[in-house]
């Protein structure tokens, strides 16, 4: 799992039926300095996230099935939480003051 | 999952029987600047994709099984959607204007 | 599995119900010189780890299920042990003298 | 999945019984310029590959089980096809003219 | 799977009960020039490996279960063979003459 920032919604009209009505978001990993700068990825939204949100992302087909509550989801990356803060002595990530 | 561009079909004559009649495509990850420049990978085609298309790729054996509708597919990368656009304020990826 | 240092707790209020009451920790991989400097990741805590601890981290949905003793945990990274030392002739990692 | 070149057989005498009589090959990923130069890996041979062959490699425990036709194979990388060519306008990989 | 050199035993006293009595080893990937210089990882020992040995490592929760002969092992990296040699024209790795 890693912390990421939501960059943008991904629009896909022709897609596997599982994705009908589901939100796909482009996310970017947060680096140590607290800024979005790492790898980008497309994640299924499991927490009603919006652009600019700091979120927790899991890469795991099983995680997707567990959150969606359905077996055999053809997706393997999902947003599972909003991140409010990382309580570092030197704060790495904060969802509040940005 | 990640966004990629389809580069070329992969021709493989001697292969596991599962792949008979199935299309394999070489894809390359789209970088933040919206151009294909990341890692390359071979993916099973799940959406009738063509060369130059922007697509959503899942890396997950389960995803392949789910899309193909068959258990035990000996492939672990699959194209699951066409990407029309990424609705970024500064568009990262657009399947329309390229 | 890899050895990491616990950097900070991650605070996430809106999250999948599985995570209610569970501790999430930001960890950073230990490099060969024995210092935390590799990739960062968010891990579920399986051993009551604290900030600064050297821990063993597994990346695997199944590992999470096994440690938590529950199927279908929507997490795929977990701390499974405290690392006391790595018995290298030139010690790479030591949880004791730092 | 990715395209790789077979570099060399790997000789392992003391090994898990599953590997008795099975061929293990060191393979190296083919880069965009069509030359072997990426990461190296050890793969189980599923297609009677030889040194110098261009092959399709899957990294997935399930893929191994599917090709071998046996559950619980303690291997997670397998060669699943010979690659004849990649039909790129500028050919990236060709198993024929090298 | 990849070839690695065993660097050192990892001592972990507080750990998940599965690991009681099991040996954990820090291993480092062998690079193309035949020297240990790649990523480091902690692996469960499946072949009674010692420091300095060249070994074959699998990263896969299922592989661990298969070698240990027990379901639900909370580990995802395991040493599955001793590597005697890689029969390259220019030998990449040899467990004999080092």
mmCIF file of N, CA and C in Angstrom, chain E residues 4-70:
data_model
loop_
_atom_site.group_PDB
_atom_site.id
_atom_site.type_symbol
_atom_site.label_atom_id
_atom_site.label_comp_id
_atom_site.label_asym_id
_atom_site.label_seq_id
_atom_site.Cartn_x
_atom_site.Cartn_y
_atom_site.Cartn_z
ATOM 1 N N UNK E 4 20.434 -15.259 -6.334
ATOM 2 C CA UNK E 4 20.903 -14.334 -5.306
ATOM 3 C C UNK E 4 22.022 -14.977 -4.499
ATOM 4 N N UNK E 5 22.721 -14.141 -3.777
ATOM 5 C CA UNK E 5 23.731 -14.631 -2.839
ATOM 6 C C UNK E 5 23.216 -14.405 -1.426
ATOM 7 N N UNK E 6 23.437 -15.388 -0.571
ATOM 8 C CA UNK E 6 23.028 -15.244 0.824
ATOM 9 C C UNK E 6 24.034 -14.348 1.539
ATOM 10 N N UNK E 7 23.539 -13.248 2.115
ATOM 11 C CA UNK E 7 24.429 -12.306 2.788
ATOM 12 C C UNK E 7 24.551 -12.567 4.282
ATOM 13 N N UNK E 8 23.423 -12.854 4.927
ATOM 14 C CA UNK E 8 23.455 -12.942 6.391
ATOM 15 C C UNK E 8 22.144 -13.475 6.933
ATOM 16 N N UNK E 9 22.192 -14.130 8.101
ATOM 17 C CA UNK E 9 20.944 -14.512 8.768
ATOM 18 C C UNK E 9 20.281 -13.272 9.368
ATOM 19 N N UNK E 10 18.974 -13.292 9.417
ATOM 20 C CA UNK E 10 18.210 -12.201 10.033
ATOM 21 C C UNK E 10 17.653 -12.706 11.355
ATOM 22 N N UNK E 11 17.942 -11.991 12.419
ATOM 23 C CA UNK E 11 17.489 -12.392 13.746
ATOM 24 C C UNK E 11 16.256 -11.581 14.121
ATOM 25 N N UNK E 12 15.164 -12.292 14.340
ATOM 26 C CA UNK E 12 13.914 -11.627 14.705
ATOM 27 C C UNK E 12 13.297 -12.400 15.856
ATOM 28 N N UNK E 13 13.293 -11.798 17.026
ATOM 29 C CA UNK E 13 12.748 -12.523 18.177
ATOM 30 C C UNK E 13 11.229 -12.391 18.274
ATOM 31 N N UNK E 14 10.728 -11.180 18.226
ATOM 32 C CA UNK E 14 9.269 -10.991 18.262
ATOM 33 C C UNK E 14 8.747 -11.128 16.847
ATOM 34 N N UNK E 15 8.016 -12.181 16.584
ATOM 35 C CA UNK E 15 7.558 -12.396 15.214
ATOM 36 C C UNK E 15 6.312 -13.254 15.222
ATOM 37 N N UNK E 16 5.685 -13.330 14.072
ATOM 38 C CA UNK E 16 4.517 -14.176 13.894
ATOM 39 C C UNK E 16 4.933 -15.616 14.181
ATOM 40 N N UNK E 17 4.063 -16.363 14.866
ATOM 41 C CA UNK E 17 4.420 -17.709 15.325
ATOM 42 C C UNK E 17 4.874 -18.641 14.202
ATOM 43 N N UNK E 18 4.407 -18.377 12.987
ATOM 44 C CA UNK E 18 4.821 -19.210 11.852
ATOM 45 C C UNK E 18 6.334 -19.274 11.740
ATOM 46 N N UNK E 19 7.011 -18.177 12.068
ATOM 47 C CA UNK E 19 8.453 -18.093 11.853
ATOM 48 C C UNK E 19 9.275 -18.759 12.958
ATOM 49 N N UNK E 20 8.629 -19.192 14.024
ATOM 50 C CA UNK E 20 9.360 -19.834 15.118
ATOM 51 C C UNK E 20 10.130 -21.041 14.578
ATOM 52 N N UNK E 21 11.437 -21.047 14.782
ATOM 53 C CA UNK E 21 12.255 -22.176 14.341
ATOM 54 C C UNK E 21 12.588 -22.166 12.862
ATOM 55 N N UNK E 22 12.173 -21.136 12.160
ATOM 56 C CA UNK E 22 12.482 -21.076 10.725
ATOM 57 C C UNK E 22 13.577 -20.045 10.480
ATOM 58 N N UNK E 23 14.420 -20.329 9.495
ATOM 59 C CA UNK E 23 15.556 -19.462 9.225
ATOM 60 C C UNK E 23 15.193 -18.408 8.186
ATOM 61 N N UNK E 24 15.493 -17.165 8.510
ATOM 62 C CA UNK E 24 15.298 -16.052 7.587
ATOM 63 C C UNK E 24 16.671 -15.566 7.151
ATOM 64 N N UNK E 25 16.847 -15.350 5.853
ATOM 65 C CA UNK E 25 18.156 -14.947 5.333
ATOM 66 C C UNK E 25 18.040 -13.681 4.488
ATOM 67 N N UNK E 26 19.005 -12.788 4.687
ATOM 68 C CA UNK E 26 19.106 -11.614 3.821
ATOM 69 C C UNK E 26 19.842 -12.060 2.562
ATOM 70 N N UNK E 27 19.224 -11.842 1.400
ATOM 71 C CA UNK E 27 19.848 -12.242 0.137
ATOM 72 C C UNK E 27 19.973 -11.023 -0.766
ATOM 73 N N UNK E 28 20.948 -11.096 -1.675
ATOM 74 C CA UNK E 28 21.108 -10.008 -2.640
ATOM 75 C C UNK E 28 21.175 -10.569 -4.049
ATOM 76 N N UNK E 29 20.439 -9.944 -4.930
ATOM 77 C CA UNK E 29 20.355 -10.390 -6.315
ATOM 78 C C UNK E 29 21.724 -10.337 -7.000
ATOM 79 N N UNK E 30 21.986 -11.332 -7.842
ATOM 80 C CA UNK E 30 23.215 -11.375 -8.635
ATOM 81 C C UNK E 30 22.983 -10.592 -9.927
ATOM 82 N N UNK E 31 23.887 -9.707 -10.236
ATOM 83 C CA UNK E 31 23.765 -8.923 -11.468
ATOM 84 C C UNK E 31 24.391 -9.674 -12.638
ATOM 85 N N UNK E 32 24.292 -9.070 -13.822
ATOM 86 C CA UNK E 32 24.771 -9.738 -15.038
ATOM 87 C C UNK E 32 26.254 -10.055 -15.010
ATOM 88 N N UNK E 33 27.010 -9.257 -14.301
ATOM 89 C CA UNK E 33 28.455 -9.502 -14.262
ATOM 90 C C UNK E 33 28.810 -10.617 -13.278
ATOM 91 N N UNK E 34 27.775 -11.223 -12.676
ATOM 92 C CA UNK E 34 28.023 -12.361 -11.808
ATOM 93 C C UNK E 34 28.305 -12.002 -10.363
ATOM 94 N N UNK E 35 28.198 -10.707 -10.058
ATOM 95 C CA UNK E 35 28.431 -10.313 -8.669
ATOM 96 C C UNK E 35 27.124 -9.917 -7.995
ATOM 97 N N UNK E 36 27.086 -10.093 -6.661
ATOM 98 C CA UNK E 36 25.912 -9.688 -5.893
ATOM 99 C C UNK E 36 25.901 -8.169 -5.836
ATOM 100 N N UNK E 37 24.874 -7.552 -6.403
ATOM 101 C CA UNK E 37 24.863 -6.100 -6.413
ATOM 102 C C UNK E 37 23.466 -5.532 -6.616
ATOM 103 N N UNK E 38 22.488 -6.392 -6.765
ATOM 104 C CA UNK E 38 21.125 -5.937 -7.010
ATOM 105 C C UNK E 38 20.365 -5.679 -5.724
ATOM 106 N N UNK E 39 19.078 -5.764 -5.821
ATOM 107 C CA UNK E 39 18.225 -5.502 -4.648
ATOM 108 C C UNK E 39 18.454 -6.557 -3.561
ATOM 109 N N UNK E 40 18.251 -6.164 -2.328
ATOM 110 C CA UNK E 40 18.318 -7.110 -1.216
ATOM 111 C C UNK E 40 16.899 -7.448 -0.786
ATOM 112 N N UNK E 41 16.752 -8.578 -0.179
ATOM 113 C CA UNK E 41 15.449 -9.061 0.227
ATOM 114 C C UNK E 41 15.627 -10.037 1.381
ATOM 115 N N UNK E 42 14.593 -10.273 2.140
ATOM 116 C CA UNK E 42 14.649 -11.287 3.186
ATOM 117 C C UNK E 42 13.838 -12.485 2.711
ATOM 118 N N UNK E 43 14.461 -13.663 2.743
ATOM 119 C CA UNK E 43 13.804 -14.874 2.238
ATOM 120 C C UNK E 43 13.771 -15.942 3.313
ATOM 121 N N UNK E 44 12.730 -16.722 3.291
ATOM 122 C CA UNK E 44 12.647 -17.909 4.118
ATOM 123 C C UNK E 44 13.580 -18.941 3.485
ATOM 124 N N UNK E 45 14.266 -19.717 4.319
ATOM 125 C CA UNK E 45 15.197 -20.702 3.773
ATOM 126 C C UNK E 45 14.476 -22.023 3.529
ATOM 127 N N UNK E 46 14.490 -22.490 2.291
ATOM 128 C CA UNK E 46 13.844 -23.757 1.967
ATOM 129 C C UNK E 46 14.824 -24.859 1.622
ATOM 130 N N UNK E 47 16.120 -24.557 1.647
ATOM 131 C CA UNK E 47 17.118 -25.546 1.205
ATOM 132 C C UNK E 47 18.350 -25.622 2.087
ATOM 133 N N UNK E 48 18.272 -25.155 3.326
ATOM 134 C CA UNK E 48 19.434 -25.177 4.225
ATOM 135 C C UNK E 48 20.610 -24.416 3.620
ATOM 136 N N UNK E 49 20.344 -23.214 3.203
ATOM 137 C CA UNK E 49 21.394 -22.400 2.591
ATOM 138 C C UNK E 49 22.274 -21.749 3.652
ATOM 139 N N UNK E 50 23.516 -21.451 3.262
ATOM 140 C CA UNK E 50 24.444 -20.789 4.171
ATOM 141 C C UNK E 50 24.938 -19.487 3.576
ATOM 142 N N UNK E 51 25.592 -18.674 4.408
ATOM 143 C CA UNK E 51 26.111 -17.391 3.939
ATOM 144 C C UNK E 51 27.108 -17.625 2.801
ATOM 145 N N UNK E 52 26.967 -16.856 1.714
ATOM 146 C CA UNK E 52 27.847 -16.982 0.562
ATOM 147 C C UNK E 52 27.299 -17.880 -0.524
ATOM 148 N N UNK E 53 26.296 -18.681 -0.211
ATOM 149 C CA UNK E 53 25.719 -19.581 -1.226
ATOM 150 C C UNK E 53 24.994 -18.791 -2.316
ATOM 151 N N UNK E 54 25.042 -19.356 -3.522
ATOM 152 C CA UNK E 54 24.234 -18.844 -4.631
ATOM 153 C C UNK E 54 22.943 -19.652 -4.658
ATOM 154 N N UNK E 55 21.830 -18.967 -4.628
ATOM 155 C CA UNK E 55 20.546 -19.660 -4.489
ATOM 156 C C UNK E 55 19.515 -19.114 -5.473
ATOM 157 N N UNK E 56 18.478 -19.911 -5.675
ATOM 158 C CA UNK E 56 17.355 -19.494 -6.499
ATOM 159 C C UNK E 56 16.232 -19.059 -5.562
ATOM 160 N N UNK E 57 15.725 -17.847 -5.776
ATOM 161 C CA UNK E 57 14.722 -17.279 -4.887
ATOM 162 C C UNK E 57 13.409 -17.078 -5.648
ATOM 163 N N UNK E 58 12.295 -17.486 -5.063
ATOM 164 C CA UNK E 58 10.978 -17.241 -5.660
ATOM 165 C C UNK E 58 10.214 -16.240 -4.802
ATOM 166 N N UNK E 59 9.561 -15.306 -5.466
ATOM 167 C CA UNK E 59 8.733 -14.312 -4.750
ATOM 168 C C UNK E 59 7.287 -14.620 -5.041
ATOM 169 N N UNK E 60 6.632 -15.247 -4.086
ATOM 170 C CA UNK E 60 5.293 -15.724 -4.369
ATOM 171 C C UNK E 60 4.761 -16.416 -3.139
ATOM 172 N N UNK E 61 3.654 -15.914 -2.614
ATOM 173 C CA UNK E 61 3.089 -16.538 -1.429
ATOM 174 C C UNK E 61 2.800 -18.012 -1.656
ATOM 175 N N UNK E 62 2.306 -18.333 -2.844
ATOM 176 C CA UNK E 62 1.995 -19.724 -3.150
ATOM 177 C C UNK E 62 3.229 -20.601 -3.127
ATOM 178 N N UNK E 63 4.341 -20.070 -3.639
ATOM 179 C CA UNK E 63 5.580 -20.841 -3.654
ATOM 180 C C UNK E 63 5.978 -21.230 -2.234
ATOM 181 N N UNK E 64 5.811 -20.285 -1.319
ATOM 182 C CA UNK E 64 6.166 -20.564 0.078
ATOM 183 C C UNK E 64 5.293 -21.690 0.614
ATOM 184 N N UNK E 65 3.983 -21.581 0.383
ATOM 185 C CA UNK E 65 3.074 -22.630 0.853
ATOM 186 C C UNK E 65 3.470 -23.986 0.280
ATOM 187 N N UNK E 66 3.843 -24.000 -1.004
ATOM 188 C CA UNK E 66 4.151 -25.266 -1.675
ATOM 189 C C UNK E 66 5.405 -25.912 -1.092
ATOM 190 N N UNK E 67 6.418 -25.097 -0.838
ATOM 191 C CA UNK E 67 7.680 -25.647 -0.336
ATOM 192 C C UNK E 67 7.539 -26.071 1.126
ATOM 193 N N UNK E 68 6.861 -25.252 1.898
ATOM 194 C CA UNK E 68 6.693 -25.553 3.329
ATOM 195 C C UNK E 68 5.683 -26.693 3.518
ATOM 196 N N UNK E 69 4.802 -26.876 2.550
ATOM 197 C CA UNK E 69 3.810 -27.942 2.643
ATOM 198 C C UNK E 69 2.719 -27.609 3.636
ATOM 199 N N UNK E 70 2.361 -26.328 3.674
ATOM 200 C CA UNK E 70 1.373 -25.863 4.657
ATOM 201 C C UNK E 70 0.688 -24.648 4.022
#
